[in-house]
Short mmCIF file of C-alpha atoms in Angstrom, two decimals:
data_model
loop_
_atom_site.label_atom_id
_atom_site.label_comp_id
_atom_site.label_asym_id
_atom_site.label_seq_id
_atom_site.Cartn_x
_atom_site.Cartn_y
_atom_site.Cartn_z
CA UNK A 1 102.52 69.93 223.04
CA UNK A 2 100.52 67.98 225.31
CA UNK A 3 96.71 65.73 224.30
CA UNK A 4 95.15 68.30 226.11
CA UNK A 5 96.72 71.19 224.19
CA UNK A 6 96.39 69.30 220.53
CA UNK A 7 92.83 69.14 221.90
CA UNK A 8 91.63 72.41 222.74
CA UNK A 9 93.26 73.44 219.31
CA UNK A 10 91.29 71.39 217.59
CA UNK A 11 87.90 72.55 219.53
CA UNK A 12 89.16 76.19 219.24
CA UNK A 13 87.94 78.40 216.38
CA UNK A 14 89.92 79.26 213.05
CA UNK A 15 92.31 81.79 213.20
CA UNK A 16 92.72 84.09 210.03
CA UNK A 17 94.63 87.10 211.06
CA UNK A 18 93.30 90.32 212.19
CA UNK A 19 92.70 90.91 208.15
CA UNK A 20 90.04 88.44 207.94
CA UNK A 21 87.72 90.79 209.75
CA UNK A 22 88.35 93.64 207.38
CA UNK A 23 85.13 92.67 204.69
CA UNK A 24 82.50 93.97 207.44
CA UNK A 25 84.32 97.73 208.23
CA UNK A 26 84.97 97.93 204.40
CA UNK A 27 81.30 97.14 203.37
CA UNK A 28 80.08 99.80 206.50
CA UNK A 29 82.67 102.68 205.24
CA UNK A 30 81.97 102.13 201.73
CA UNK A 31 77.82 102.22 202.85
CA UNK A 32 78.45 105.38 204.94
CA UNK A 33 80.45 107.06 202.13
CA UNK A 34 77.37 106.36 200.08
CA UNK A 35 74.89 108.18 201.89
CA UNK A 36 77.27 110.60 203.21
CA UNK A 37 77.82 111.70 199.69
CA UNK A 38 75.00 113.95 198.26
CA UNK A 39 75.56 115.96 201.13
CA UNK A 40 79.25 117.15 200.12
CA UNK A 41 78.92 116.81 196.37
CA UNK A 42 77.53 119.41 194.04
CA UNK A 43 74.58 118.49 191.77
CA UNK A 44 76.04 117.26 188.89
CA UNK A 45 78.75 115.31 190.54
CA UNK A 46 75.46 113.66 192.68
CA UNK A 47 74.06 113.11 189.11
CA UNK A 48 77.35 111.22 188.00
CA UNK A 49 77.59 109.18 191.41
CA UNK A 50 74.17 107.78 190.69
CA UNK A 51 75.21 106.81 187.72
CA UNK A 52 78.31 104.71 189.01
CA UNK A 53 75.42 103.40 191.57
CA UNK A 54 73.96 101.87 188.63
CA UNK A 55 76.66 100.27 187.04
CA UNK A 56 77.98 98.99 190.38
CA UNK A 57 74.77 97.13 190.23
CA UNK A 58 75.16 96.22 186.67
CA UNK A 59 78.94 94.76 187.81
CA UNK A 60 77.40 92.61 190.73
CA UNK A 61 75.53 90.76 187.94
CA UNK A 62 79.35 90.27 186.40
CA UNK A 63 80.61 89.32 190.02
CA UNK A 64 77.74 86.69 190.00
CA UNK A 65 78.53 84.87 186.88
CA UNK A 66 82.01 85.02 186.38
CA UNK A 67 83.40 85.72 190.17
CA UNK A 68 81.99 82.52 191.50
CA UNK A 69 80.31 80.28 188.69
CA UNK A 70 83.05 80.96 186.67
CA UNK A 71 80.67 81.59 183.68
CA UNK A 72 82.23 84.16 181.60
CA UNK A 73 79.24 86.22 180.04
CA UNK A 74 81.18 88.32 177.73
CA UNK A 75 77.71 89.63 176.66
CA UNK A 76 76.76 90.70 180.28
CA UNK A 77 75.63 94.05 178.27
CA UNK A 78 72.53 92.38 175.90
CA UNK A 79 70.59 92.42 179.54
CA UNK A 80 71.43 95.47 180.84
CA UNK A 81 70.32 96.98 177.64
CA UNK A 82 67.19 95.02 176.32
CA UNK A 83 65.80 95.71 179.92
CA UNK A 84 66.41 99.35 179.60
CA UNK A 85 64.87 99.57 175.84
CA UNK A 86 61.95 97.59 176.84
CA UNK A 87 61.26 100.07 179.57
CA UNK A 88 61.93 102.78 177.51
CA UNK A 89 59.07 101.33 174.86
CA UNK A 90 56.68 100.99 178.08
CA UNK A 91 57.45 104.55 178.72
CA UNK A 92 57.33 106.61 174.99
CA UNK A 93 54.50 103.84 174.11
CA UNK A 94 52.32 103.12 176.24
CA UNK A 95 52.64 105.78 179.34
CA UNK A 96 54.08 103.49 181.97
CA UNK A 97 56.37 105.12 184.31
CA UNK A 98 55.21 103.76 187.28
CA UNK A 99 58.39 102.70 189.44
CA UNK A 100 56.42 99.68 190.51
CA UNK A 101 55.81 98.37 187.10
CA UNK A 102 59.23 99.33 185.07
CA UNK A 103 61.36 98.31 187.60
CA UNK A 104 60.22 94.60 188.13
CA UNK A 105 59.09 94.49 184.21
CA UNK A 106 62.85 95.16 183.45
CA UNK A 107 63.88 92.63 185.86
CA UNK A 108 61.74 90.09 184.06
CA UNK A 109 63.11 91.33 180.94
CA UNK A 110 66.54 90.03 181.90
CA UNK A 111 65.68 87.33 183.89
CA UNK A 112 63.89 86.29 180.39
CA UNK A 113 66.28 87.19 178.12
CA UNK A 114 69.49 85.09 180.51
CA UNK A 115 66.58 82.35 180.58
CA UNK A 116 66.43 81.66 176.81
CA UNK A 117 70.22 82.76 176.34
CA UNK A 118 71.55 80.56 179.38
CA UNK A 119 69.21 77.67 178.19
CA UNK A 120 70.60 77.42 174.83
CA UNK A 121 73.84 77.46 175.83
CA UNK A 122 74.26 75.95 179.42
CA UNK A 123 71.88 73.17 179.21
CA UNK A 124 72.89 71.33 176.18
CA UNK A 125 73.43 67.60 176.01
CA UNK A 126 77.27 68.08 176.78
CA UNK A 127 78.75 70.60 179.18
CA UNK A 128 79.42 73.47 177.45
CA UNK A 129 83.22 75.35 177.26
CA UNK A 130 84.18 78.52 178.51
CA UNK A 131 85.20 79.84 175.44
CA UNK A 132 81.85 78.68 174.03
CA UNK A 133 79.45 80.50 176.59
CA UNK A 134 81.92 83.62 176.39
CA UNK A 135 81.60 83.87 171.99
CA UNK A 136 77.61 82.69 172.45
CA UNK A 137 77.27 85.75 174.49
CA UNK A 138 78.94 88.00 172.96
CA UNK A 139 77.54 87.03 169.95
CA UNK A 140 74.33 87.50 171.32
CA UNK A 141 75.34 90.92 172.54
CA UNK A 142 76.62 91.52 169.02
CA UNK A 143 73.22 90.56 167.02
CA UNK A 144 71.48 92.84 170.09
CA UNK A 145 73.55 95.69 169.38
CA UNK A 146 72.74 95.68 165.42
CA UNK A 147 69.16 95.40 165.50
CA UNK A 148 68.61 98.15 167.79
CA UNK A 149 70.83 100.20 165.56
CA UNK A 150 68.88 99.36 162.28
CA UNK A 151 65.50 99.15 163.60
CA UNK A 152 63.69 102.24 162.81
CA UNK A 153 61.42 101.71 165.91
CA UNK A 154 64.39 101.55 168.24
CA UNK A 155 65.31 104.41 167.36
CA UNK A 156 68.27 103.41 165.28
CA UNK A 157 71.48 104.76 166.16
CA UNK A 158 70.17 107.72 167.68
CA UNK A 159 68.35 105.31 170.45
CA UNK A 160 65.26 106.46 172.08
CA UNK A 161 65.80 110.15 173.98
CA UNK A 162 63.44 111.75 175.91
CA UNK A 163 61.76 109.56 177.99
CA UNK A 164 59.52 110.45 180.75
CA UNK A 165 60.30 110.31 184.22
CA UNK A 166 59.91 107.30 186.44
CA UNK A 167 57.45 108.34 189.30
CA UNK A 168 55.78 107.25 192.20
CA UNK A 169 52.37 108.13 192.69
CA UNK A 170 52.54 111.48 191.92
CA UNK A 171 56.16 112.31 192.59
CA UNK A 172 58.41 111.99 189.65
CA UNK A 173 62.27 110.94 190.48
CA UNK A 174 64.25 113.52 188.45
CA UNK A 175 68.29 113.61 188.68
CA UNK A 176 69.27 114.47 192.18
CA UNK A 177 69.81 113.54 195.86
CA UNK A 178 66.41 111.36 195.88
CA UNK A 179 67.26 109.43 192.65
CA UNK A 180 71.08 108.75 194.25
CA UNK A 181 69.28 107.45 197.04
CA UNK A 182 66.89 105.20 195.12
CA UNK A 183 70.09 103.49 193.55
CA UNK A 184 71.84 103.16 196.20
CA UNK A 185 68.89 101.41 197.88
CA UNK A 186 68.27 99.32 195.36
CA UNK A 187 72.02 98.67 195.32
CA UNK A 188 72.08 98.21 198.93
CA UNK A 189 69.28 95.72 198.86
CA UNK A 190 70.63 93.55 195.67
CA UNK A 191 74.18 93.54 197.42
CA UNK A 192 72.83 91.65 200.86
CA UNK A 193 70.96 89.65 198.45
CA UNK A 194 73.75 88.58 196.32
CA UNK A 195 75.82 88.21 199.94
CA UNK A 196 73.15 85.70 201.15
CA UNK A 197 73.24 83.65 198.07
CA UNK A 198 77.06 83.32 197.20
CA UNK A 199 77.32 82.61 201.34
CA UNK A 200 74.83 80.01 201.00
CA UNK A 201 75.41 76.22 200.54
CA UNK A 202 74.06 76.80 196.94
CA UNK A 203 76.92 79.79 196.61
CA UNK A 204 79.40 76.68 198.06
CA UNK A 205 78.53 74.97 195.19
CA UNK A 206 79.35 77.97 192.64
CA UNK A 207 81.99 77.94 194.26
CA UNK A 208 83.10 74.36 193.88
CA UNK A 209 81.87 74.75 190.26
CA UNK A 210 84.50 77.44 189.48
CA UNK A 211 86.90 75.44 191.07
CA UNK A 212 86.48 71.71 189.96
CA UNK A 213 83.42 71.60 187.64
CA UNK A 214 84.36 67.66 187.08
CA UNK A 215 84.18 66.84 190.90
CA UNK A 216 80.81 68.44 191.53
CA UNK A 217 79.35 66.77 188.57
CA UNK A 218 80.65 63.22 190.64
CA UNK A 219 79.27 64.47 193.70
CA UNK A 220 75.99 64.39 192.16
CA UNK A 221 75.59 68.12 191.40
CA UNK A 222 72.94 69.03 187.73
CA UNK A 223 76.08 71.68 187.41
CA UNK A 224 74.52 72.71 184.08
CA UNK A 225 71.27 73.23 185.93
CA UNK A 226 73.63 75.55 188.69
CA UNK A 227 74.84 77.65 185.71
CA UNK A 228 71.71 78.22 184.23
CA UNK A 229 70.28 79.30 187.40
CA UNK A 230 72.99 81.55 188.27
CA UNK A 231 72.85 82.82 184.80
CA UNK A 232 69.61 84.04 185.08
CA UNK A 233 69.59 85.65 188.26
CA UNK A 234 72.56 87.63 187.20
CA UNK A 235 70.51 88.71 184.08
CA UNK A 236 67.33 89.96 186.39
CA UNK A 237 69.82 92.07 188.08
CA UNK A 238 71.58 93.61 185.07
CA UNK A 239 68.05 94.06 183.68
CA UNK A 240 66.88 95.63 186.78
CA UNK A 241 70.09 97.79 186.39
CA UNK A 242 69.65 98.47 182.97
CA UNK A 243 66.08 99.82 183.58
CA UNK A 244 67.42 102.16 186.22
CA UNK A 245 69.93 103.62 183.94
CA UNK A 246 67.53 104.14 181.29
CA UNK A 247 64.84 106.22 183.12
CA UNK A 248 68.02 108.07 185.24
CA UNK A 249 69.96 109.31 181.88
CA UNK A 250 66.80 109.75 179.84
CA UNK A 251 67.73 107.94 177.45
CA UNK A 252 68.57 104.47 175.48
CA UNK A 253 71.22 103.83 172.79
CA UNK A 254 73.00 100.76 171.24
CA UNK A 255 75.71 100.60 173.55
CA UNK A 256 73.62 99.87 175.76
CA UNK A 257 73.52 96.74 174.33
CA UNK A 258 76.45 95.91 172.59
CA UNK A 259 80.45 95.33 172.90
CA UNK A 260 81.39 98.72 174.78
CA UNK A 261 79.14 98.19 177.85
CA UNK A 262 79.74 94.45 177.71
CA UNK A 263 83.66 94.88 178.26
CA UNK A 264 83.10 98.00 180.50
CA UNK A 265 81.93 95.63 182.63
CA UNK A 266 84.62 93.24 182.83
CA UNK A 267 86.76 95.78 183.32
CA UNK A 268 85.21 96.44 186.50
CA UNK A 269 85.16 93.56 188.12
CA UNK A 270 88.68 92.15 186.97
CA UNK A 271 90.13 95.75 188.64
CA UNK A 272 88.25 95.62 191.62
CA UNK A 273 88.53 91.63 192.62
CA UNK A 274 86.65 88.84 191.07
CA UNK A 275 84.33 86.60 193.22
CA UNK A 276 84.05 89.27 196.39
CA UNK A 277 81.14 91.58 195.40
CA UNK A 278 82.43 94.55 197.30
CA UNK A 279 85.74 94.24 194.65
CA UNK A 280 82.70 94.87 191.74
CA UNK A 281 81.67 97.61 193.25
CA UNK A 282 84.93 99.57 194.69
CA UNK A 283 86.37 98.83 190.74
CA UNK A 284 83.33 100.54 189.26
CA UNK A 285 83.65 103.29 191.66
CA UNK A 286 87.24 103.09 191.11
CA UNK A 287 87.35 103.21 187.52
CA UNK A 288 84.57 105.60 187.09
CA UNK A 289 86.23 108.22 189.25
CA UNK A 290 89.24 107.87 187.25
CA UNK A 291 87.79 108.36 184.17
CA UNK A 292 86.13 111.42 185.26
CA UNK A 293 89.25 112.97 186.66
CA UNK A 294 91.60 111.73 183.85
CA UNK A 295 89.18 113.70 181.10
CA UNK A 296 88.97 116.32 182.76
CA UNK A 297 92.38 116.83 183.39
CA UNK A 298 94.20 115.16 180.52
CA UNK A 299 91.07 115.65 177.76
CA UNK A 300 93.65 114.09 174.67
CA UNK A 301 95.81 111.21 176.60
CA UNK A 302 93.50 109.99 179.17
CA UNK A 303 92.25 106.57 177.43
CA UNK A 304 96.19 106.01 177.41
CA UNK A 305 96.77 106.95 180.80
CA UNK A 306 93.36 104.91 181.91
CA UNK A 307 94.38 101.86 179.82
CA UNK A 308 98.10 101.71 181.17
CA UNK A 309 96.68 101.61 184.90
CA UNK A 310 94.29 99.16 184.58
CA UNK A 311 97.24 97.02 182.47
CA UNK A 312 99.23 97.66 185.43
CA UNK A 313 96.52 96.72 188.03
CA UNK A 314 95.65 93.45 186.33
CA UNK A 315 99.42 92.47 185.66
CA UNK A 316 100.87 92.84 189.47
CA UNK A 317 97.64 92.33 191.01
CA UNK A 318 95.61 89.43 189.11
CA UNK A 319 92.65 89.43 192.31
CA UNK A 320 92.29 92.66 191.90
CA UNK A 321 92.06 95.81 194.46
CA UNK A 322 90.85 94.12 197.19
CA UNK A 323 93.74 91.22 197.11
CA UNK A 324 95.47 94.79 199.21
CA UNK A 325 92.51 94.65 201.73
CA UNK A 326 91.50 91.45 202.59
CA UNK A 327 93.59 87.74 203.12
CA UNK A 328 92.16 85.11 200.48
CA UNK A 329 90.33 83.25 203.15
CA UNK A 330 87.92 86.51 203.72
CA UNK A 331 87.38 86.59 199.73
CA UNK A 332 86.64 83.08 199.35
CA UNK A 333 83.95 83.45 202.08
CA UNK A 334 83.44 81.36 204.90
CA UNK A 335 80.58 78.60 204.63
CA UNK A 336 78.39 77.17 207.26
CA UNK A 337 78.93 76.62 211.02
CA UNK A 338 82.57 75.71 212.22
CA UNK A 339 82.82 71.47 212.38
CA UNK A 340 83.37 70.56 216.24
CA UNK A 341 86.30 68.31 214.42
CA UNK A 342 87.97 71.56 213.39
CA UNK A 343 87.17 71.20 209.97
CA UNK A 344 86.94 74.96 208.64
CA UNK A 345 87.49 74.69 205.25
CA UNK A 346 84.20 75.56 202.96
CA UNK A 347 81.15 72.86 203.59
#
């Protein structure tokens, strides 16, 4: 190979395959599925889809933490449900269903909740362990989970039922075709979001942080700072998720809150692909869809039958779905402009 060729290879762009370019069509099929939907579904089946809507968004918060910061919240859940109790008390309490009040008061309620969670275990004097972040949350979760159950104002076990719809000005959004398309909005809108940041030089350095959490630390990186940020973010978005839910079932209960949802969760995300958003939400769909069709059709086995695939899913295929989709280069994400060196790795 001649200078000049060696050259012009250099200068040329990265070449990944024709499967690198598969994350854009995937995102635009799965978006035009979404709003094709209501329009070939019956009701209730509309009424279940926004409810996988909802947890989709619930397992981007997941995808936030543990997909790129490598934070495993194993008490993702103690968000998703003190937002959606908290809303629920604004509602049966105090008459507040406005849609522009619940939904960025449960956001807060997350974002507050990850803020004094995350701070007492992220930003200690010494980095803190996996293991240590994934029992403080789920402790946390835990302790979340009990109280609602033996508080007599929560509700207690039965929860809080009956709470009013969530309106806007007048109109009141009811289950149906303009509460599906609400969530999937809101979905729509937190997914870009979440797309911008973990493509951003501050998602590079999630990145590096899952990766090598020593050698960001002697680049200069606060990485306990990183994680707390991150950490809170994700809880804003389970909270805003966990307010949705609340006002679209009707109701609030301690699972909300506790163990059930919390592993639910990581269910998703490990089946559909850690650390690629669009693998948190095709693994909720995924897994939800199963479900449905599994009870329906095998009401005594179907836990089995659920629990052996997702075994089987997480055995042969450790990144998940989307490792079948998309080349690892496409998951990791590509970062910044192309070097004119040829440098293309993640900067």
């Amino acid at each position: 190979m001649t200078k000049t060729t060696h050259a012009a290879a250099a200068l040329s762009p990265p070449r990944f395959g024709w499967r690198a370019q598969r994350l854009p069509i995937v995102e635009l099929v799965v978006l035009a599925i979404g709003v094709l939907l209501p329009l070939v579904l019956q009701d209730y089946l509309t009424v279940y889809a926004t409810r996988v809507l909802i947890l989709c968004l619930f397992a981007l918060s997941f995808d936030l933490v543990w997909g790129y910061a490598g934070i495993m919240s194993f008490g993702q859940a103690l968000f998703f449900g003190s937002a959606g109790y908290s809303v629920a008390l604004l509602a049966r309490d105090l008459g507040i269903t406005s849609m522009a009040l619940v939904l960025p008061a449960g956001l807060l309620i997350g974002l507050t909740f990850a803020l004094l969670l995350g701070g007492f275990l992220l930003l200690g004097r010494h980095p803190s362990s996996v293991i240590f972040v994934a029992l403080g949350t789920l402790t946390g979760s835990y302790a979340a989970d009990r109280l609602a159950r033996g508080w007599y104002y929560l509700g207690g076990q039965n929860g809080i039922p009956s709470i009013p719809p969530m309106t806007l000005g007048s109109y009141e959004f009811t289950e149906g075709p303009a509460f599906y398309y609400l969530a999937l909005g809101i979905l729509l809108a937190v997914y870009l979001g979440c797309r911008f940041l973990v493509r951003s030089q501050f998602g590079l350095a999630l990145a590096g942080l899952r990766e090598n959490e020593q050698r960001i630390a002697f680049f200069g990186y606060k990485v306990q700072h990183l994680k707390a940020i991150i950490f809170s973010f994700s809880g804003a978005v389970a909270g805003l998720a966990g307010s949705l839910y609340a006002f679209h079932e009707g109701f609030v209960w301690p699972n909300m809150l506790g163990v059930v949802m919390s592993t639910q969760v990581v269910l998703y995300v490990l089946f559909g692909g850690a650390g690629t958003l669009i693998g948190a939400v095709i693994g909720t769909v995924v897994i939800e869809a199963v479900s449905f069709w599994l009870s329906n059709s095998y009401q005594d086995i179907w836990p089995i039958i659920l629990g052996t695939l997702l075994l089987l899913v997480i055995l042969f295929r450790p990144a998940g779905l989307v490792s079948l989709i998309f080349s690892e280069r496409e998951r990791v994400g590509n970062f910044g402009r192309a070097s004119k060196r040829g440098h293309h790795g993640p900067s």
